[in-house]
């Protein structure tokens, strides 16, 4: 199993540009999560999907951020326009179905985003 | 809302010794899950151990064990026989039990404890 795949691993862009981060979850997993990690705010959940449906997007900072999951094997997180304060490591994680919750989340290697 | 607190930003331990990392949480729920994740310098998040709140028995995984005190809302991680490869950031995390048949719920993380292993 290849694990959760994220691309790109590193992204450097200029303020105002559109940024798209990509994630391929582990095959067969039903839940997908997007997290952001910064020194100031630690690890925070942005949005998560169950069976491709967004369940909780309360962590999305503002309208510049959007996420989609068009099918079970692909998700994107888009920032438009990007700002320097968006610089962070963005993690994607997936987990198998567990109707009572508590399933292990498997994390991707993260995308380090730098906005200059 | 649930909160997770890790009061030790940094810890260090001599190789082969035992170290305990602290974690407390606040919740009004009776059914939930607690986790410890490890993030080495490679930044890959790796699950170390998982505890179900309704289970009295403390979870163990080889050299890693927890002390789960539900009434005190405390969930500490003990690492025995510390090894150089244990050096990492350790995050405590909380997840509510699923409140619907949609499945999994999100993780709420603490701020982390950086563990250094002294050779």
CSV table of N, CA, C and O in Angstrom, one decimal, chain A residues 1-115:
chain,number,residue,atom,x,y,z
A,1,UNK,N,0.8,-1.2,0.0
A,1,UNK,CA,0.0,0.0,0.0
A,1,UNK,C,0.9,1.2,0.0
A,1,UNK,O,1.8,1.4,0.8
A,2,UNK,N,0.6,2.2,-0.9
A,2,UNK,CA,1.4,3.4,-1.0
A,2,UNK,C,1.2,4.4,0.1
A,2,UNK,O,1.9,5.3,0.2
A,3,UNK,N,0.1,4.2,0.8
A,3,UNK,CA,-0.2,5.2,1.8
A,3,UNK,C,-0.9,6.4,1.2
A,3,UNK,O,-1.2,6.4,0.0
A,4,UNK,N,-1.1,7.5,2.0
A,4,UNK,CA,-1.7,8.7,1.5
A,4,UNK,C,-0.7,9.4,0.7
A,4,UNK,O,0.4,9.7,1.1
A,5,UNK,N,-1.1,9.9,-0.5
A,5,UNK,CA,-0.2,10.5,-1.4
A,5,UNK,C,-0.6,12.0,-1.5
A,5,UNK,O,-1.8,12.3,-1.7
A,6,UNK,N,0.4,12.9,-1.3
A,6,UNK,CA,0.1,14.3,-1.4
A,6,UNK,C,1.1,14.9,-2.5
A,6,UNK,O,2.2,14.5,-2.6
A,7,UNK,N,0.5,15.9,-3.2
A,7,UNK,CA,1.4,16.6,-4.2
A,7,UNK,C,0.9,18.0,-4.3
A,7,UNK,O,-0.3,18.3,-4.1
A,8,UNK,N,1.9,18.9,-4.5
A,8,UNK,CA,3.3,18.7,-4.5
A,8,UNK,C,3.8,18.6,-3.0
A,8,UNK,O,3.1,18.8,-2.1
A,9,UNK,N,5.1,18.2,-2.9
A,9,UNK,CA,5.6,18.1,-1.5
A,9,UNK,C,6.0,19.5,-1.0
A,9,UNK,O,6.0,19.8,0.2
A,10,UNK,N,6.5,20.3,-2.0
A,10,UNK,CA,6.8,21.7,-1.6
A,10,UNK,C,6.2,22.6,-2.7
A,10,UNK,O,6.2,22.3,-3.9
A,11,UNK,N,5.8,23.8,-2.2
A,11,UNK,CA,5.2,24.8,-3.2
A,11,UNK,C,5.6,26.1,-2.7
A,11,UNK,O,5.4,26.5,-1.5
A,12,UNK,N,6.2,26.9,-3.6
A,12,UNK,CA,6.6,28.3,-3.3
A,12,UNK,C,5.8,29.1,-4.4
A,12,UNK,O,5.9,28.9,-5.6
A,13,UNK,N,5.1,30.1,-3.9
A,13,UNK,CA,4.3,30.9,-4.8
A,13,UNK,C,4.3,32.4,-4.3
A,13,UNK,O,4.7,32.6,-3.2
A,14,UNK,N,3.9,33.2,-5.2
A,14,UNK,CA,3.8,34.6,-4.8
A,14,UNK,C,2.4,35.0,-4.3
A,14,UNK,O,1.4,34.4,-4.8
A,15,UNK,N,2.3,35.9,-3.5
A,15,UNK,CA,1.1,36.4,-3.0
A,15,UNK,C,0.1,36.8,-4.1
A,15,UNK,O,0.5,37.4,-5.1
A,16,UNK,N,-1.1,36.3,-3.9
A,16,UNK,CA,-2.1,36.6,-5.0
A,16,UNK,C,-2.3,35.5,-5.9
A,16,UNK,O,-3.3,35.5,-6.7
A,17,UNK,N,-1.4,34.5,-6.0
A,17,UNK,CA,-1.5,33.4,-6.9
A,17,UNK,C,-2.5,32.3,-6.3
A,17,UNK,O,-2.7,32.2,-5.1
A,18,UNK,N,-3.0,31.6,-7.2
A,18,UNK,CA,-3.8,30.4,-6.8
A,18,UNK,C,-2.9,29.2,-6.6
A,18,UNK,O,-2.0,29.0,-7.3
A,19,UNK,N,-3.3,28.5,-5.5
A,19,UNK,CA,-2.5,27.3,-5.1
A,19,UNK,C,-3.5,26.1,-5.0
A,19,UNK,O,-4.5,26.3,-4.4
A,20,UNK,N,-3.1,25.0,-5.6
A,20,UNK,CA,-3.9,23.8,-5.4
A,20,UNK,C,-3.1,22.7,-4.9
A,20,UNK,O,-2.1,22.3,-5.4
A,21,UNK,N,-3.5,22.1,-3.8
A,21,UNK,CA,-2.9,21.0,-3.1
A,21,UNK,C,-3.7,19.8,-3.4
A,21,UNK,O,-5.0,19.8,-3.4
A,22,UNK,N,-3.1,18.6,-3.6
A,22,UNK,CA,-3.8,17.4,-4.0
A,22,UNK,C,-3.5,16.3,-3.1
A,22,UNK,O,-2.4,16.2,-2.5
A,23,UNK,N,-4.5,15.4,-3.0
A,23,UNK,CA,-4.4,14.3,-2.1
A,23,UNK,C,-5.1,13.1,-2.6
A,23,UNK,O,-6.2,13.2,-3.2
A,24,UNK,N,-4.4,11.9,-2.5
A,24,UNK,CA,-5.0,10.7,-2.9
A,24,UNK,C,-5.0,9.8,-1.6
A,24,UNK,O,-4.0,9.4,-1.1
A,25,UNK,N,-6.2,9.5,-1.1
A,25,UNK,CA,-6.3,8.7,0.1
A,25,UNK,C,-6.0,7.3,-0.1
A,25,UNK,O,-5.9,6.8,-1.3
A,26,UNK,N,-5.8,6.5,0.9
A,26,UNK,CA,-5.6,5.1,0.8
A,26,UNK,C,-6.9,4.4,0.3
A,26,UNK,O,-8.0,4.8,0.7
A,27,UNK,N,-6.7,3.6,-0.7
A,27,UNK,CA,-7.9,2.9,-1.3
A,27,UNK,C,-8.7,2.2,-0.3
A,27,UNK,O,-8.2,1.5,0.6
A,28,UNK,N,-10.0,2.4,-0.4
A,28,UNK,CA,-11.0,1.8,0.6
A,28,UNK,C,-11.3,2.6,1.8
A,28,UNK,O,-12.2,2.3,2.5
A,29,UNK,N,-10.6,3.7,2.0
A,29,UNK,CA,-10.9,4.5,3.2
A,29,UNK,C,-12.1,5.4,2.9
A,29,UNK,O,-12.2,5.9,1.7
A,30,UNK,N,-12.9,5.7,3.9
A,30,UNK,CA,-14.1,6.4,3.7
A,30,UNK,C,-14.0,7.8,4.1
A,30,UNK,O,-14.9,8.6,3.8
A,31,UNK,N,-13.0,8.2,4.9
A,31,UNK,CA,-13.0,9.5,5.5
A,31,UNK,C,-11.7,10.2,5.0
A,31,UNK,O,-10.6,9.5,5.0
A,32,UNK,N,-11.7,11.5,4.8
A,32,UNK,CA,-10.6,12.2,4.4
A,32,UNK,C,-10.6,13.6,5.1
A,32,UNK,O,-11.6,14.2,5.2
A,33,UNK,N,-9.4,13.9,5.6
A,33,UNK,CA,-9.2,15.1,6.5
A,33,UNK,C,-8.1,16.0,5.9
A,33,UNK,O,-7.1,15.5,5.4
A,34,UNK,N,-8.3,17.3,6.0
A,34,UNK,CA,-7.3,18.3,5.6
A,34,UNK,C,-6.9,19.0,6.9
A,34,UNK,O,-7.8,19.6,7.6
A,35,UNK,N,-5.6,19.0,7.3
A,35,UNK,CA,-5.1,19.7,8.4
A,35,UNK,C,-4.0,20.7,8.0
A,35,UNK,O,-3.4,20.6,7.0
A,36,UNK,N,-3.9,21.8,8.8
A,36,UNK,CA,-2.8,22.7,8.6
A,36,UNK,C,-2.0,22.8,9.9
A,36,UNK,O,-2.5,22.8,11.0
A,37,UNK,N,-0.6,22.9,9.7
A,37,UNK,CA,0.3,22.9,10.8
A,37,UNK,C,1.1,24.2,10.7
A,37,UNK,O,1.9,24.4,9.7
A,38,UNK,N,1.1,25.0,11.7
A,38,UNK,CA,2.0,26.2,11.8
A,38,UNK,C,2.6,26.2,13.2
A,38,UNK,O,2.1,25.6,14.2
A,39,UNK,N,3.6,27.0,13.4
A,39,UNK,CA,4.3,27.1,14.7
A,39,UNK,C,3.3,27.8,15.6
A,39,UNK,O,3.2,27.5,16.8
A,40,UNK,N,2.6,28.8,15.1
A,40,UNK,CA,1.7,29.6,16.0
A,40,UNK,C,0.5,28.9,16.4
A,40,UNK,O,0.0,29.0,17.6
A,41,UNK,N,-0.1,28.1,15.5
A,41,UNK,CA,-1.5,27.6,15.8
A,41,UNK,C,-1.4,26.1,15.9
A,41,UNK,O,-2.5,25.5,16.2
A,42,UNK,N,-0.3,25.4,15.7
A,42,UNK,CA,-0.2,24.0,15.8
A,42,UNK,C,-0.9,23.3,14.7
A,42,UNK,O,-1.0,23.8,13.6
A,43,UNK,N,-1.5,22.1,15.0
A,43,UNK,CA,-2.2,21.3,14.0
A,43,UNK,C,-3.7,21.7,14.1
A,43,UNK,O,-4.3,21.5,15.2
A,44,UNK,N,-4.3,22.1,13.1
A,44,UNK,CA,-5.7,22.4,13.1
A,44,UNK,C,-6.4,21.8,11.9
A,44,UNK,O,-5.9,21.8,10.8
A,45,UNK,N,-7.6,21.3,12.2
A,45,UNK,CA,-8.4,20.7,11.1
A,45,UNK,C,-9.1,21.8,10.3
A,45,UNK,O,-9.6,22.7,10.8
A,46,UNK,N,-9.0,21.7,9.0
A,46,UNK,CA,-9.6,22.6,8.1
A,46,UNK,C,-11.0,22.1,7.6
A,46,UNK,O,-12.0,22.8,7.7
A,47,UNK,N,-11.0,20.9,7.2
A,47,UNK,CA,-12.3,20.3,6.7
A,47,UNK,C,-12.1,18.8,6.6
A,47,UNK,O,-11.0,18.3,6.5
A,48,UNK,N,-13.3,18.1,6.7
A,48,UNK,CA,-13.2,16.7,6.5
A,48,UNK,C,-14.4,16.2,5.8
A,48,UNK,O,-15.5,16.8,5.8
A,49,UNK,N,-14.2,15.0,5.1
A,49,UNK,CA,-15.2,14.4,4.3
A,49,UNK,C,-15.5,13.0,4.7
A,49,UNK,O,-14.5,12.3,5.1
A,50,UNK,N,-16.7,12.6,4.7
A,50,UNK,CA,-17.1,11.2,4.9
A,50,UNK,C,-17.8,10.7,3.6
A,50,UNK,O,-18.8,11.4,3.2
A,51,UNK,N,-17.3,9.7,3.0
A,51,UNK,CA,-17.9,9.2,1.7
A,51,UNK,C,-18.1,10.3,0.7
A,51,UNK,O,-19.1,10.5,0.1
A,52,UNK,N,-17.1,11.1,0.6
A,52,UNK,CA,-16.9,12.2,-0.4
A,52,UNK,C,-17.8,13.4,0.0
A,52,UNK,O,-17.8,14.4,-0.8
A,53,UNK,N,-18.5,13.4,1.1
A,53,UNK,CA,-19.4,14.5,1.4
A,53,UNK,C,-18.7,15.3,2.5
A,53,UNK,O,-18.3,14.8,3.5
A,54,UNK,N,-18.7,16.6,2.3
A,54,UNK,CA,-18.1,17.5,3.4
A,54,UNK,C,-18.9,17.5,4.6
A,54,UNK,O,-20.1,17.7,4.6
A,55,UNK,N,-18.3,17.1,5.8
A,55,UNK,CA,-19.1,17.0,7.0
A,55,UNK,C,-18.9,18.2,7.9
A,55,UNK,O,-19.8,18.7,8.5
A,56,UNK,N,-17.7,18.7,8.0
A,56,UNK,CA,-17.4,19.9,8.8
A,56,UNK,C,-16.3,20.7,8.2
A,56,UNK,O,-15.2,20.3,8.0
A,57,UNK,N,-16.7,21.9,7.8
A,57,UNK,CA,-15.7,22.8,7.2
A,57,UNK,C,-15.5,24.1,8.1
A,57,UNK,O,-15.1,25.1,7.6
A,58,UNK,N,-15.9,24.0,9.3
A,58,UNK,CA,-15.8,25.1,10.2
A,58,UNK,C,-14.3,25.6,10.4
A,58,UNK,O,-14.1,26.7,10.9
A,59,UNK,N,-13.4,24.8,10.1
A,59,UNK,CA,-12.0,25.2,10.3
A,59,UNK,C,-11.4,25.9,9.1
A,59,UNK,O,-10.3,26.4,9.2
A,60,UNK,N,-12.1,26.0,8.0
A,60,UNK,CA,-11.6,26.7,6.8
A,60,UNK,C,-11.5,28.1,7.2
A,60,UNK,O,-12.5,28.8,7.5
A,61,UNK,N,-10.4,28.8,7.0
A,61,UNK,CA,-10.1,30.1,7.6
A,61,UNK,C,-11.0,31.2,6.9
A,61,UNK,O,-11.5,32.0,7.6
A,62,UNK,N,-11.2,31.1,5.7
A,62,UNK,CA,-12.1,32.1,5.0
A,62,UNK,C,-12.4,31.7,3.6
A,62,UNK,O,-12.0,30.6,3.2
A,63,UNK,N,-13.1,32.5,2.9
A,63,UNK,CA,-13.6,32.2,1.6
A,63,UNK,C,-12.5,31.9,0.6
A,63,UNK,O,-12.7,31.4,-0.5
A,64,UNK,N,-11.3,32.3,0.9
A,64,UNK,CA,-10.2,32.1,-0.1
A,64,UNK,C,-9.9,30.6,-0.1
A,64,UNK,O,-9.2,30.1,-1.1
A,65,UNK,N,-10.3,29.8,0.9
A,65,UNK,CA,-10.0,28.4,0.9
A,65,UNK,C,-11.2,27.6,0.5
A,65,UNK,O,-12.4,27.9,0.9
A,66,UNK,N,-11.0,26.6,-0.4
A,66,UNK,CA,-12.1,25.7,-0.8
A,66,UNK,C,-11.5,24.3,-0.9
A,66,UNK,O,-10.3,24.1,-1.3
A,67,UNK,N,-12.3,23.3,-0.7
A,67,UNK,CA,-11.9,21.9,-0.8
A,67,UNK,C,-13.0,21.1,-1.6
A,67,UNK,O,-14.2,21.4,-1.4
A,68,UNK,N,-12.5,20.2,-2.3
A,68,UNK,CA,-13.4,19.3,-3.1
A,68,UNK,C,-13.0,17.9,-3.0
A,68,UNK,O,-11.8,17.6,-2.8
A,69,UNK,N,-13.9,17.0,-3.1
A,69,UNK,CA,-13.6,15.6,-3.2
A,69,UNK,C,-14.6,15.0,-4.2
A,69,UNK,O,-15.6,14.5,-3.9
A,70,UNK,N,-14.2,15.1,-5.5
A,70,UNK,CA,-15.0,14.6,-6.6
A,70,UNK,C,-15.3,13.1,-6.6
A,70,UNK,O,-16.3,12.7,-7.2
A,71,UNK,N,-14.3,12.4,-6.1
A,71,UNK,CA,-14.5,10.9,-6.0
A,71,UNK,C,-13.7,10.4,-4.8
A,71,UNK,O,-13.0,11.1,-4.1
A,72,UNK,N,-13.9,9.1,-4.6
A,72,UNK,CA,-13.3,8.5,-3.4
A,72,UNK,C,-11.8,8.4,-3.4
A,72,UNK,O,-11.1,8.1,-2.4
A,73,UNK,N,-11.1,8.7,-4.6
A,73,UNK,CA,-9.7,8.6,-4.6
A,73,UNK,C,-9.0,9.9,-4.9
A,73,UNK,O,-7.8,9.9,-5.1
A,74,UNK,N,-9.7,11.0,-4.7
A,74,UNK,CA,-9.0,12.3,-5.0
A,74,UNK,C,-9.7,13.4,-4.3
A,74,UNK,O,-10.9,13.5,-4.2
A,75,UNK,N,-8.8,14.3,-3.7
A,75,UNK,CA,-9.3,15.5,-3.1
A,75,UNK,C,-8.3,16.7,-3.4
A,75,UNK,O,-7.1,16.5,-3.5
A,76,UNK,N,-8.9,17.9,-3.4
A,76,UNK,CA,-8.1,19.1,-3.6
A,76,UNK,C,-8.4,20.1,-2.5
A,76,UNK,O,-9.5,20.2,-2.1
A,77,UNK,N,-7.4,20.9,-2.2
A,77,UNK,CA,-7.5,22.0,-1.3
A,77,UNK,C,-7.0,23.2,-2.1
A,77,UNK,O,-5.8,23.2,-2.5
A,78,UNK,N,-7.8,24.2,-2.3
A,78,UNK,CA,-7.4,25.4,-3.2
A,78,UNK,C,-7.4,26.6,-2.3
A,78,UNK,O,-8.3,26.9,-1.5
A,79,UNK,N,-6.4,27.5,-2.6
A,79,UNK,CA,-6.3,28.8,-1.9
A,79,UNK,C,-6.2,29.8,-3.0
A,79,UNK,O,-5.3,29.8,-3.9
A,80,UNK,N,-7.2,30.7,-3.1
A,80,UNK,CA,-7.2,31.7,-4.1
A,80,UNK,C,-7.9,33.0,-3.6
A,80,UNK,O,-9.1,32.9,-3.3
A,81,UNK,N,-7.2,34.1,-3.5
A,81,UNK,CA,-5.7,34.3,-3.7
A,81,UNK,C,-4.9,33.9,-2.5
A,81,UNK,O,-5.4,34.0,-1.4
A,82,UNK,N,-3.7,33.5,-2.7
A,82,UNK,CA,-2.9,33.1,-1.5
A,82,UNK,C,-2.3,34.3,-0.9
A,82,UNK,O,-2.1,35.4,-1.5
A,83,UNK,N,-2.0,34.2,0.4
A,83,UNK,CA,-1.4,35.3,1.2
A,83,UNK,C,-0.2,34.7,2.0
A,83,UNK,O,-0.2,33.5,2.3
A,84,UNK,N,0.7,35.6,2.4
A,84,UNK,CA,1.9,35.1,3.2
A,84,UNK,C,1.5,34.3,4.4
A,84,UNK,O,2.1,33.4,4.8
A,85,UNK,N,0.4,34.7,5.1
A,85,UNK,CA,0.0,34.0,6.3
A,85,UNK,C,-0.6,32.6,6.1
A,85,UNK,O,-0.8,31.9,7.0
A,86,UNK,N,-0.7,32.3,4.8
A,86,UNK,CA,-1.1,30.9,4.5
A,86,UNK,C,0.1,29.9,4.5
A,86,UNK,O,-0.1,28.7,4.3
A,87,UNK,N,1.2,30.5,4.6
A,87,UNK,CA,2.4,29.6,4.6
A,87,UNK,C,2.3,28.6,5.8
A,87,UNK,O,2.1,29.0,7.0
A,88,UNK,N,2.5,27.3,5.5
A,88,UNK,CA,2.3,26.3,6.5
A,88,UNK,C,2.6,25.0,5.9
A,88,UNK,O,2.8,24.9,4.7
A,89,UNK,N,2.5,23.9,6.7
A,89,UNK,CA,2.5,22.5,6.2
A,89,UNK,C,1.0,22.0,6.2
A,89,UNK,O,0.4,22.1,7.2
A,90,UNK,N,0.6,21.6,5.0
A,90,UNK,CA,-0.8,21.1,4.9
A,90,UNK,C,-0.8,19.6,4.8
A,90,UNK,O,-0.1,19.0,3.9
A,91,UNK,N,-1.5,18.9,5.7
A,91,UNK,CA,-1.5,17.5,5.7
A,91,UNK,C,-2.9,17.0,5.3
A,91,UNK,O,-3.9,17.6,5.6
A,92,UNK,N,-2.9,15.9,4.6
A,92,UNK,CA,-4.1,15.2,4.2
A,92,UNK,C,-4.0,13.8,5.0
A,92,UNK,O,-2.9,13.3,5.1
A,93,UNK,N,-5.1,13.4,5.5
A,93,UNK,CA,-5.2,12.1,6.2
A,93,UNK,C,-6.4,11.4,5.8
A,93,UNK,O,-7.5,12.0,5.4
A,94,UNK,N,-6.4,10.0,5.8
A,94,UNK,CA,-7.6,9.3,5.5
A,94,UNK,C,-7.7,8.2,6.6
A,94,UNK,O,-6.8,7.8,7.3
A,95,UNK,N,-9.0,7.7,6.7
A,95,UNK,CA,-9.2,6.6,7.7
A,95,UNK,C,-10.3,5.7,7.1
A,95,UNK,O,-11.2,6.2,6.4
A,96,UNK,N,-10.3,4.4,7.6
A,96,UNK,CA,-11.3,3.5,7.1
A,96,UNK,C,-12.6,3.8,7.9
A,96,UNK,O,-12.6,4.4,8.9
A,97,UNK,N,-13.7,3.2,7.4
A,97,UNK,CA,-15.0,3.3,8.0
A,97,UNK,C,-15.0,2.7,9.4
A,97,UNK,O,-14.5,1.6,9.6
A,98,UNK,N,-15.5,3.4,10.4
A,98,UNK,CA,-15.7,2.9,11.7
A,98,UNK,C,-16.9,3.6,12.3
A,98,UNK,O,-16.9,4.8,12.7
A,99,UNK,N,-18.0,2.9,12.3
A,99,UNK,CA,-19.3,3.6,12.5
A,99,UNK,C,-19.4,4.2,13.9
A,99,UNK,O,-20.1,5.1,14.1
A,100,UNK,N,-18.6,3.7,14.8
A,100,UNK,CA,-18.6,4.3,16.2
A,100,UNK,C,-17.4,5.3,16.3
A,100,UNK,O,-17.2,5.9,17.4
A,101,UNK,N,-16.7,5.5,15.2
A,101,UNK,CA,-15.6,6.5,15.3
A,101,UNK,C,-14.3,5.9,15.8
A,101,UNK,O,-14.2,4.7,16.1
A,102,UNK,N,-13.3,6.7,15.9
A,102,UNK,CA,-12.1,6.3,16.6
A,102,UNK,C,-11.1,5.6,15.7
A,102,UNK,O,-10.1,5.1,16.2
A,103,UNK,N,-11.4,5.5,14.4
A,103,UNK,CA,-10.4,4.8,13.5
A,103,UNK,C,-9.1,5.6,13.4
A,103,UNK,O,-9.1,6.8,13.4
A,104,UNK,N,-8.1,4.8,13.2
A,104,UNK,CA,-6.8,5.5,13.0
A,104,UNK,C,-6.8,6.3,11.8
A,104,UNK,O,-7.3,5.9,10.7
A,105,UNK,N,-6.2,7.5,11.9
A,105,UNK,CA,-6.0,8.3,10.7
A,105,UNK,C,-4.6,8.1,10.2
A,105,UNK,O,-3.7,8.2,10.9
A,106,UNK,N,-4.5,7.9,8.9
A,106,UNK,CA,-3.2,7.8,8.2
A,106,UNK,C,-2.9,9.1,7.5
A,106,UNK,O,-3.6,9.5,6.6
A,107,UNK,N,-1.7,9.6,7.9
A,107,UNK,CA,-1.4,10.9,7.3
A,107,UNK,C,-0.5,10.8,6.1
A,107,UNK,O,0.4,9.9,6.0
A,108,UNK,N,-0.6,11.7,5.2
A,108,UNK,CA,0.3,11.9,4.1
A,108,UNK,C,1.6,12.6,4.6
A,108,UNK,O,1.6,13.1,5.7
A,109,UNK,N,2.5,12.8,3.7
A,109,UNK,CA,3.8,13.4,4.1
A,109,UNK,C,3.7,14.9,4.2
A,109,UNK,O,4.6,15.6,4.7
A,110,UNK,N,2.6,15.5,3.8
A,110,UNK,CA,2.4,16.9,3.9
A,110,UNK,C,2.9,17.7,2.7
A,110,UNK,O,3.8,17.2,2.0
A,111,UNK,N,2.4,18.9,2.5
A,111,UNK,CA,2.8,19.8,1.5
A,111,UNK,C,3.3,21.1,2.2
A,111,UNK,O,2.5,21.7,3.0
A,112,UNK,N,4.6,21.4,2.1
A,112,UNK,CA,5.0,22.7,2.7
A,112,UNK,C,4.8,23.8,1.7
A,112,UNK,O,5.4,23.9,0.6
A,113,UNK,N,3.9,24.7,2.1
A,113,UNK,CA,3.6,25.9,1.3
A,113,UNK,C,4.2,27.1,1.8
A,113,UNK,O,4.1,27.4,3.0
A,114,UNK,N,4.9,27.8,0.9
A,114,UNK,CA,5.5,29.1,1.2
A,114,UNK,C,4.9,30.1,0.3
A,114,UNK,O,5.1,30.0,-1.0
A,115,UNK,N,4.3,31.2,0.8
A,115,UNK,CA,3.8,32.3,0.0
A,115,UNK,C,4.6,33.5,0.3
A,115,UNK,O,4.7,34.0,1.4
